[in-house]
Amino acid sequence: MQKKNIAILGSTGSIGTQALEVIRQHPDKFKVEILTARSNADLLIEQAKLFSPTMIVITDKNQAEKVKIALSNTNIKIYSDENSLAEIVKSDTIDIVLTALVGYAGLLPTLNALEAKKTIALANKETLVVAGELVMNLAKKNNCHILPVDSEHSAIFQCLVGENYQQIEKIILTASGGPFRGKKTQDLIHITKTQALKHPNWSMGAKITIDSASLMNKGLEVIEAKWLFGMANDQIDVVVHPQSIVHSLVQFKDSSIKAQLGLPDMKLPIQYAFGFPDRLENNFERFNFLNYPQLTFESPDLTTFRNLSLAFEALKKGGNMPCILNAANEIAVDKFLHDKISFLGMSDLIENVMQKMTFIQNPTYNDYVKTDIETRKISENYGNK
Ligand code: NAD
Ligand code: MG
């Protein structure tokens, strides 16, 4: 395998730091070419010193000077102007762009990377939620791979190696159920952010951890799966599997089901995307069936976890509705994390904003940009007198 040059967008986050661990384990296979972060200057500096990328971006301008001073005795090019994140992904020297930043901010860099014919290792599911059709069409036109990093989608992708996509009957996404599995609406009224930030099986960034607690994460993943694998809406099921060992499944037309299993560790899907189509040796802990004598499965509770049913509604409606859902959710999560709305209030906000926004059946890129801005504005004002 030829050495691959990698750009990590969001290198200081949960996925970004795990991606660097994977690269550190395989210095003969991967090289860090670009690192980007929003505001964690200290960690970005440390990573830059350790991995010697050619370029880095810090999008928070207030942190730029600090980074420049700390790295002044290196040859690393440092950028912090507004367009640098979206522009840097076009660099000739990169092969793979790992999108490990959060939310809508991932869309433009991903589109630009695809324009420049790069392979995408996609962690940023919001990109496909917002504009899945646009992104997949561009990838197809330019013959680019979009390799999933989300564990469920990586599982499905691994199950589909060597298979004919026309012979898929359905995809079954597993969900851990989050920290509030089994709870009913009245139990969730006084949930605090500290409770919601404690995920039973995965350690992740704040936004996705809240999304996992509210099951919005699974809703976003259903939409992500639709576009990644070209499924019809009724070809995607969700099953709750609290142990997070079966990472997802594919059922074929002959009734056969394939699943991918393993201990919950994001380094595996990251490594699979980087190494694809090769599987690379590693020393990750191995799964032992005897430690898990019971793997269990149950239906998701759509009445209690309204965010998941709102996501199904957005999926069914199509057009710019998933983009609206995503932007409203980003603001709702932010408000919840700043104690401005309650846990259940997030669903109220999203539902209200989905009703208020103008629906567009066949949105262009500019429609998505406008939809995102407008949805954020209405969501910010939600609840104000
Ligand atoms: P995180 O909050 O831990 O890290 C986010 C990274 O992106 C940081 O480096 C931050 O500086 C940067 N960033 C955030 N917002 C930005 C912006 N607006 N502009 C520029 N940079 C920005 O997040 P995470 O948990 O690593 O998740 C990253 C993405 O991967 C999300 O889309 C998430 O849904 C997806 N994902 C994460 C996991 C996981 O285990 N953490 C699993 C599956 C999918
Ligand atoms: Mg996932």
Coordinates of N, CA and C and ligand atoms in Angstrom, one line a residue, residues 125 150-152 217-218 221, ligand 2:
K125 N -21.4 13.2 10.1 CA -22.7 12.8 9.5 C -23.6 13.9 9.1
D150 N -18.5 6.6 10.9 CA -19.5 6.4 11.9 C -19.6 4.8 12.0
S151 N -19.6 4.3 13.3 CA -19.4 2.9 13.5 C -20.4 2.0 12.8
E152 N -21.7 2.5 12.8 CA -22.8 1.7 12.2 C -22.6 1.6 10.7
N217 N -29.2 11.3 17.4 CA -28.1 10.7 16.7 C -28.5 9.6 15.7
K218 N -29.4 8.7 16.2 CA -29.8 7.6 15.4 C -30.7 8.1 14.2
E221 N -28.4 9.3 11.7 CA -27.7 8.2 11.1 C -28.6 7.4 10.1
Ligands
MG2 MG -22.7 6.1 15.1

